[in-house]
PDB file of C-alpha atoms in Angstrom:
ATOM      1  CA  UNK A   6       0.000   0.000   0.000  1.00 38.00           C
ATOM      2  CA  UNK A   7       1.438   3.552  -0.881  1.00 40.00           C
ATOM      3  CA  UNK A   8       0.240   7.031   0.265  1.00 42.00           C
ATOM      4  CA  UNK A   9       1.546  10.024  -1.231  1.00 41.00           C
ATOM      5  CA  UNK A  10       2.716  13.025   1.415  1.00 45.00           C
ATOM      6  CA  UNK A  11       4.043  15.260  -0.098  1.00 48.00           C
ATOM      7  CA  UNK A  12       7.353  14.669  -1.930  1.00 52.00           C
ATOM      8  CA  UNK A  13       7.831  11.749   0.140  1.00 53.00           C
ATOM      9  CA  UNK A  14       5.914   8.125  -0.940  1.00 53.00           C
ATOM     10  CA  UNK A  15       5.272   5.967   2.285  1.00 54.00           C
ATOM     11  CA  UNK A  16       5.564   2.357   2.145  1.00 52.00           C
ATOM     12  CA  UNK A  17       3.694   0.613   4.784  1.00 50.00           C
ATOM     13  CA  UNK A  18       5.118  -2.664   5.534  1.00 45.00           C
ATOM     14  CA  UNK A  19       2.220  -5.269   6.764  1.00 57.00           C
ATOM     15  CA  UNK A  20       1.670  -8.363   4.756  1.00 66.00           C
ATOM     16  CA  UNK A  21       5.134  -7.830   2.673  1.00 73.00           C
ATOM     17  CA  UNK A  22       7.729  -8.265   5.498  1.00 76.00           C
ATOM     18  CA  UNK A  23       7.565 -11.869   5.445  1.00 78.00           C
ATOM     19  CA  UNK A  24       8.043 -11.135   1.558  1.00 80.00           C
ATOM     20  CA  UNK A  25      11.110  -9.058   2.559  1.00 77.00           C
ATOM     21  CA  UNK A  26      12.800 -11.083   4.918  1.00 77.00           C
ATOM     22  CA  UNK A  27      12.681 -14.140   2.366  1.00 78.00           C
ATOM     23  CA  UNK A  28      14.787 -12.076  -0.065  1.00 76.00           C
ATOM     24  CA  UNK A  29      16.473 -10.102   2.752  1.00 73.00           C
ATOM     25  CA  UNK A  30      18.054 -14.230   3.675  1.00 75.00           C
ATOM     26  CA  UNK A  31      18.767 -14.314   0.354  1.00 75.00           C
ATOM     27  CA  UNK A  32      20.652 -10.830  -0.157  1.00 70.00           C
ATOM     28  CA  UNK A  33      23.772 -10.765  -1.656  1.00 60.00           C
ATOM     29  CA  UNK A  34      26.797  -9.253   0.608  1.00 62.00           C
ATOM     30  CA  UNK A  35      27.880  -5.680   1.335  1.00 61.00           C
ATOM     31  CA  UNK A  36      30.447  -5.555  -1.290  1.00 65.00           C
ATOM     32  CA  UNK A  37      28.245  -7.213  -3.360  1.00 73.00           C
ATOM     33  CA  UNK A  38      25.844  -6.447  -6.018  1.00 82.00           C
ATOM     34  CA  UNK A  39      22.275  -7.007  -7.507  1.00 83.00           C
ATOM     35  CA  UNK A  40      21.724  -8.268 -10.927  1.00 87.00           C
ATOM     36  CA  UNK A  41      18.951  -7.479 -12.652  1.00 89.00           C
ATOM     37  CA  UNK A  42      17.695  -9.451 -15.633  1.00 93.00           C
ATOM     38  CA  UNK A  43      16.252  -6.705 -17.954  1.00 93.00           C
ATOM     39  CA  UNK A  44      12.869  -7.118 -20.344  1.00 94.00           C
ATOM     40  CA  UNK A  45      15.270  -8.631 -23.164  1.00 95.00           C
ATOM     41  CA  UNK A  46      16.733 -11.216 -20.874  1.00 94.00           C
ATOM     42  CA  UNK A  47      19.970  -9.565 -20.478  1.00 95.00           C
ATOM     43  CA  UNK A  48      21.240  -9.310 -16.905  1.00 93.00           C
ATOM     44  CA  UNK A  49      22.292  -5.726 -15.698  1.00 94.00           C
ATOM     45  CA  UNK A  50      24.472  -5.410 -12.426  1.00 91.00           C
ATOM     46  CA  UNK A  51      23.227  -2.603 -10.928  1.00 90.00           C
ATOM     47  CA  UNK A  52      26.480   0.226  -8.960  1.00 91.00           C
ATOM     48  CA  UNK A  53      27.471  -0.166  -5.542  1.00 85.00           C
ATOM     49  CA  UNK A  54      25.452   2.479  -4.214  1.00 86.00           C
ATOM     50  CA  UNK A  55      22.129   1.190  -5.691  1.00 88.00           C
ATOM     51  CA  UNK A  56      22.455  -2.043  -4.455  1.00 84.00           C
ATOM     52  CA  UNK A  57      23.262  -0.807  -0.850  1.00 84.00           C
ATOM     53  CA  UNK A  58      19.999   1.595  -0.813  1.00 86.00           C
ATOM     54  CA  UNK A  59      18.319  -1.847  -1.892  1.00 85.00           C
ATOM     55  CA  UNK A  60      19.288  -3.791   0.358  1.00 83.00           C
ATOM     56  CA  UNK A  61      19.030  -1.416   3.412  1.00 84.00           C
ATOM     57  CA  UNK A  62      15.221  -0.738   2.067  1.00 86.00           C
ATOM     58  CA  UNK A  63      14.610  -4.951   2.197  1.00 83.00           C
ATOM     59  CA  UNK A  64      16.685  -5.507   5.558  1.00 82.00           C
ATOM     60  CA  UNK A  65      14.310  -2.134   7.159  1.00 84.00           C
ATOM     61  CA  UNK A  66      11.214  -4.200   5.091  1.00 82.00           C
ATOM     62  CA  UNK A  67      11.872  -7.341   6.931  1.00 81.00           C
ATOM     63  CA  UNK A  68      12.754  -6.125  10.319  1.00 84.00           C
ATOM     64  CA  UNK A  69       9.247  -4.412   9.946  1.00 82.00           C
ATOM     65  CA  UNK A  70      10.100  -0.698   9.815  1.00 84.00           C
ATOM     66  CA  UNK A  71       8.215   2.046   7.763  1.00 84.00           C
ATOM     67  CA  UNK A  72      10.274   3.107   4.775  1.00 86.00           C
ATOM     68  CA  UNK A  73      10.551   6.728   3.961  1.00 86.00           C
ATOM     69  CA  UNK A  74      12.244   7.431   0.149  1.00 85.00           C
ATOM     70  CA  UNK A  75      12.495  11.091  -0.517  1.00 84.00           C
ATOM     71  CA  UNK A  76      14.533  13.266  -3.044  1.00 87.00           C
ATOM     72  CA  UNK A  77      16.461  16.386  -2.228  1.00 88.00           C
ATOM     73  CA  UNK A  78      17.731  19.131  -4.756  1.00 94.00           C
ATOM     74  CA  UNK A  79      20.906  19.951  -5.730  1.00 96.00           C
ATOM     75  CA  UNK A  80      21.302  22.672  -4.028  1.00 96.00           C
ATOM     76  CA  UNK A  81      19.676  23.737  -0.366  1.00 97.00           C
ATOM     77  CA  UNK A  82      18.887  27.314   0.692  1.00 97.00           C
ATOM     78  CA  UNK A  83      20.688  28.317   3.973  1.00 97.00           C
ATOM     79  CA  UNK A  84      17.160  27.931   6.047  1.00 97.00           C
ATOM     80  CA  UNK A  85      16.570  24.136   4.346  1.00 96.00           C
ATOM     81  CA  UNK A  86      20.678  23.220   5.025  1.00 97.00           C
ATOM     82  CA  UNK A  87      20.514  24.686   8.167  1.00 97.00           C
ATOM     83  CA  UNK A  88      17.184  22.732   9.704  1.00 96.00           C
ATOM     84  CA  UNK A  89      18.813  19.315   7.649  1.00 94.00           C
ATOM     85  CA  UNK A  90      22.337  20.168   9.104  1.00 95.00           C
ATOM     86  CA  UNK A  91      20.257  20.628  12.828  1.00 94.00           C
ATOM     87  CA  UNK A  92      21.880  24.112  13.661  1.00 96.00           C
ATOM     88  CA  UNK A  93      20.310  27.358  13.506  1.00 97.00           C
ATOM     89  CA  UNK A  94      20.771  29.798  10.738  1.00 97.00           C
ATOM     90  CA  UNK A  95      22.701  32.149  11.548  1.00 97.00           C
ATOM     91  CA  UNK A  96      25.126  29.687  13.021  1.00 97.00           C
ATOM     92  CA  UNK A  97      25.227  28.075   9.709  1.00 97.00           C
ATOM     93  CA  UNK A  98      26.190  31.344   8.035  1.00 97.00           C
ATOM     94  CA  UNK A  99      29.057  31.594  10.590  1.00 97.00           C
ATOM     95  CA  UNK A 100      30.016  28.161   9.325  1.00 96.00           C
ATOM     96  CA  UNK A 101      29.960  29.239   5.933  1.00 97.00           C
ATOM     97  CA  UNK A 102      31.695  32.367   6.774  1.00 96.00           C
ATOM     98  CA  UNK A 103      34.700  30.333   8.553  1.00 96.00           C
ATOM     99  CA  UNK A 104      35.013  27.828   5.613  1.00 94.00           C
ATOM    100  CA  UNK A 105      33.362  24.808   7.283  1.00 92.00           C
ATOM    101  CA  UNK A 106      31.246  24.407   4.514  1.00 95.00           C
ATOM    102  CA  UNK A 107      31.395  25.660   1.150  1.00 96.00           C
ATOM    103  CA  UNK A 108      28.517  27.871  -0.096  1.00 97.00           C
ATOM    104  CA  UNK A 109      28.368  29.961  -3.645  1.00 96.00           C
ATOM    105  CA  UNK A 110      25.700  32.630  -4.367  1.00 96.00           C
ATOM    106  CA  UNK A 111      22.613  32.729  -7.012  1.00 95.00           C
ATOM    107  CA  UNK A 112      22.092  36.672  -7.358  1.00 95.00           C
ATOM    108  CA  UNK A 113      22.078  37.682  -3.636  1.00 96.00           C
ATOM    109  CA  UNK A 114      20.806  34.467  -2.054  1.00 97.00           C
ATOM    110  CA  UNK A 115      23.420  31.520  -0.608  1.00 97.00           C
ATOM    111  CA  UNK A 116      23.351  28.411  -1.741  1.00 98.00           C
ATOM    112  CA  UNK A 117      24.682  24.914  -0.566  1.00 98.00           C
ATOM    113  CA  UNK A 118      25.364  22.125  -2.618  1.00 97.00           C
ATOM    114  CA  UNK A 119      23.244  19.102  -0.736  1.00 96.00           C
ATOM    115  CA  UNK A 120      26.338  16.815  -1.026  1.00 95.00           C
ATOM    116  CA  UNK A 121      28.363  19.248   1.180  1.00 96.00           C
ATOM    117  CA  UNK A 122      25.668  19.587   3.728  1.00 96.00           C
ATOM    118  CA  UNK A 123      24.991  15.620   4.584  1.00 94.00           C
ATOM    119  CA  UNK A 124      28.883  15.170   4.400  1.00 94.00           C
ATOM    120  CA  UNK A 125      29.087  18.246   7.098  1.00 95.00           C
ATOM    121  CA  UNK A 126      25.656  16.512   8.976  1.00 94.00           C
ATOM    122  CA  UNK A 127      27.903  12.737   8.729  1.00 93.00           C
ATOM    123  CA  UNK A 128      31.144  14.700   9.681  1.00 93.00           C
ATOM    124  CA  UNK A 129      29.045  16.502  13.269  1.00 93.00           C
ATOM    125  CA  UNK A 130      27.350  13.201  14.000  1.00 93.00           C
ATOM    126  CA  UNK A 131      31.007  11.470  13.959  1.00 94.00           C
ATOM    127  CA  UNK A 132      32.074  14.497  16.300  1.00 93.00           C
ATOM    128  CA  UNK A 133      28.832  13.658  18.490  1.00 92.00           C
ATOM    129  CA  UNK A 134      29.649   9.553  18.580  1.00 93.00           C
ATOM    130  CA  UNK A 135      33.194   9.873  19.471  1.00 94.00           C
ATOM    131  CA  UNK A 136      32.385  12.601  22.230  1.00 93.00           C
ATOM    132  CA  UNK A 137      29.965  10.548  23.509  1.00 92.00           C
ATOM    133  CA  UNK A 138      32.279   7.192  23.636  1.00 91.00           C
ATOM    134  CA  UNK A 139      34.938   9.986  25.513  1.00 91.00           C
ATOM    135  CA  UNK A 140      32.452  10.089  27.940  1.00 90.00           C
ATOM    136  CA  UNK A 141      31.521   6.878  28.256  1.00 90.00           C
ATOM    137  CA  UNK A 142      35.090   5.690  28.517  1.00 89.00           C
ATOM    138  CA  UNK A 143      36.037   8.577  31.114  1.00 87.00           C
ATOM    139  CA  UNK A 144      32.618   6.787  33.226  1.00 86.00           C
ATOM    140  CA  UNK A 145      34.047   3.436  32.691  1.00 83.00           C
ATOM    141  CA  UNK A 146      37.421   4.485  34.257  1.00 81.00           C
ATOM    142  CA  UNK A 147      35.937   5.880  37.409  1.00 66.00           C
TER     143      UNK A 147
END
């Protein structure tokens, strides 16, 4: 079943997971990839990066999670990169300011390219695990 919201589609899983956790079993590896086999017979192996978002969709399928696909521009305005990025936006001007992240502009309006706001989001949430496991360890000691 699929309902539309917006830009996003939402795929319940109900019947389907045991569906999904048949081919989940049957998944090839990480560093593997899916093959295809295309109207005309011919088999198509499909990049890397394809074959990981499938098989994270079939895994989150078969554990019995809700599966959320969206698409994002190319570019962000400073409001959308800063609410994605989880700062405010002034802050993220200051970032942009101090060369933290890269930013061009489009007439008199800043822009982000989308790539270099989820690698800054990946690159605070490191930051934010390895504090964390500081903290942890510095408990652990005491």
């Amino acid at each position: 079943m699929s309902a539309t919201l917006g830009e996003r589609d939402v795929l319940v899983t109900d019947e389907r997971q045991q569906q999904a956790e048949q081919v989940a079993r049957a998944l090839p590896h990480e560093q593997q990839r899916f093959t295809v086999i295309a109207a005309d017979g011919e088999p198509i192996e499909l990049p890397g990066e394809l074959s990981a978002v499938l098989s994270r969709i079939l895994h989150g399928m078969a554990q019995g999670h809700t599966i959320t696909i969206g698409t994002m521009p190319e570019e962000l305005t400073t409001t959308a990169a800063a609410k994605l990025v989880g700062v405010s936006r002034p802050t993220l001007m200051k970032m942009i300011k101090d060369g933290e992240v890269p930013a061009h502009k489009v007439g008199t309006h800043t822009r982000l390219r989308t790539s270099d706001v989820r690698r800054l989001q990946r690159e605070r949430q490191q930051r934010r695990r390895r504090a964390f496991d500081e903290l942890r360890a510095l408990e652990d000691d005491g």
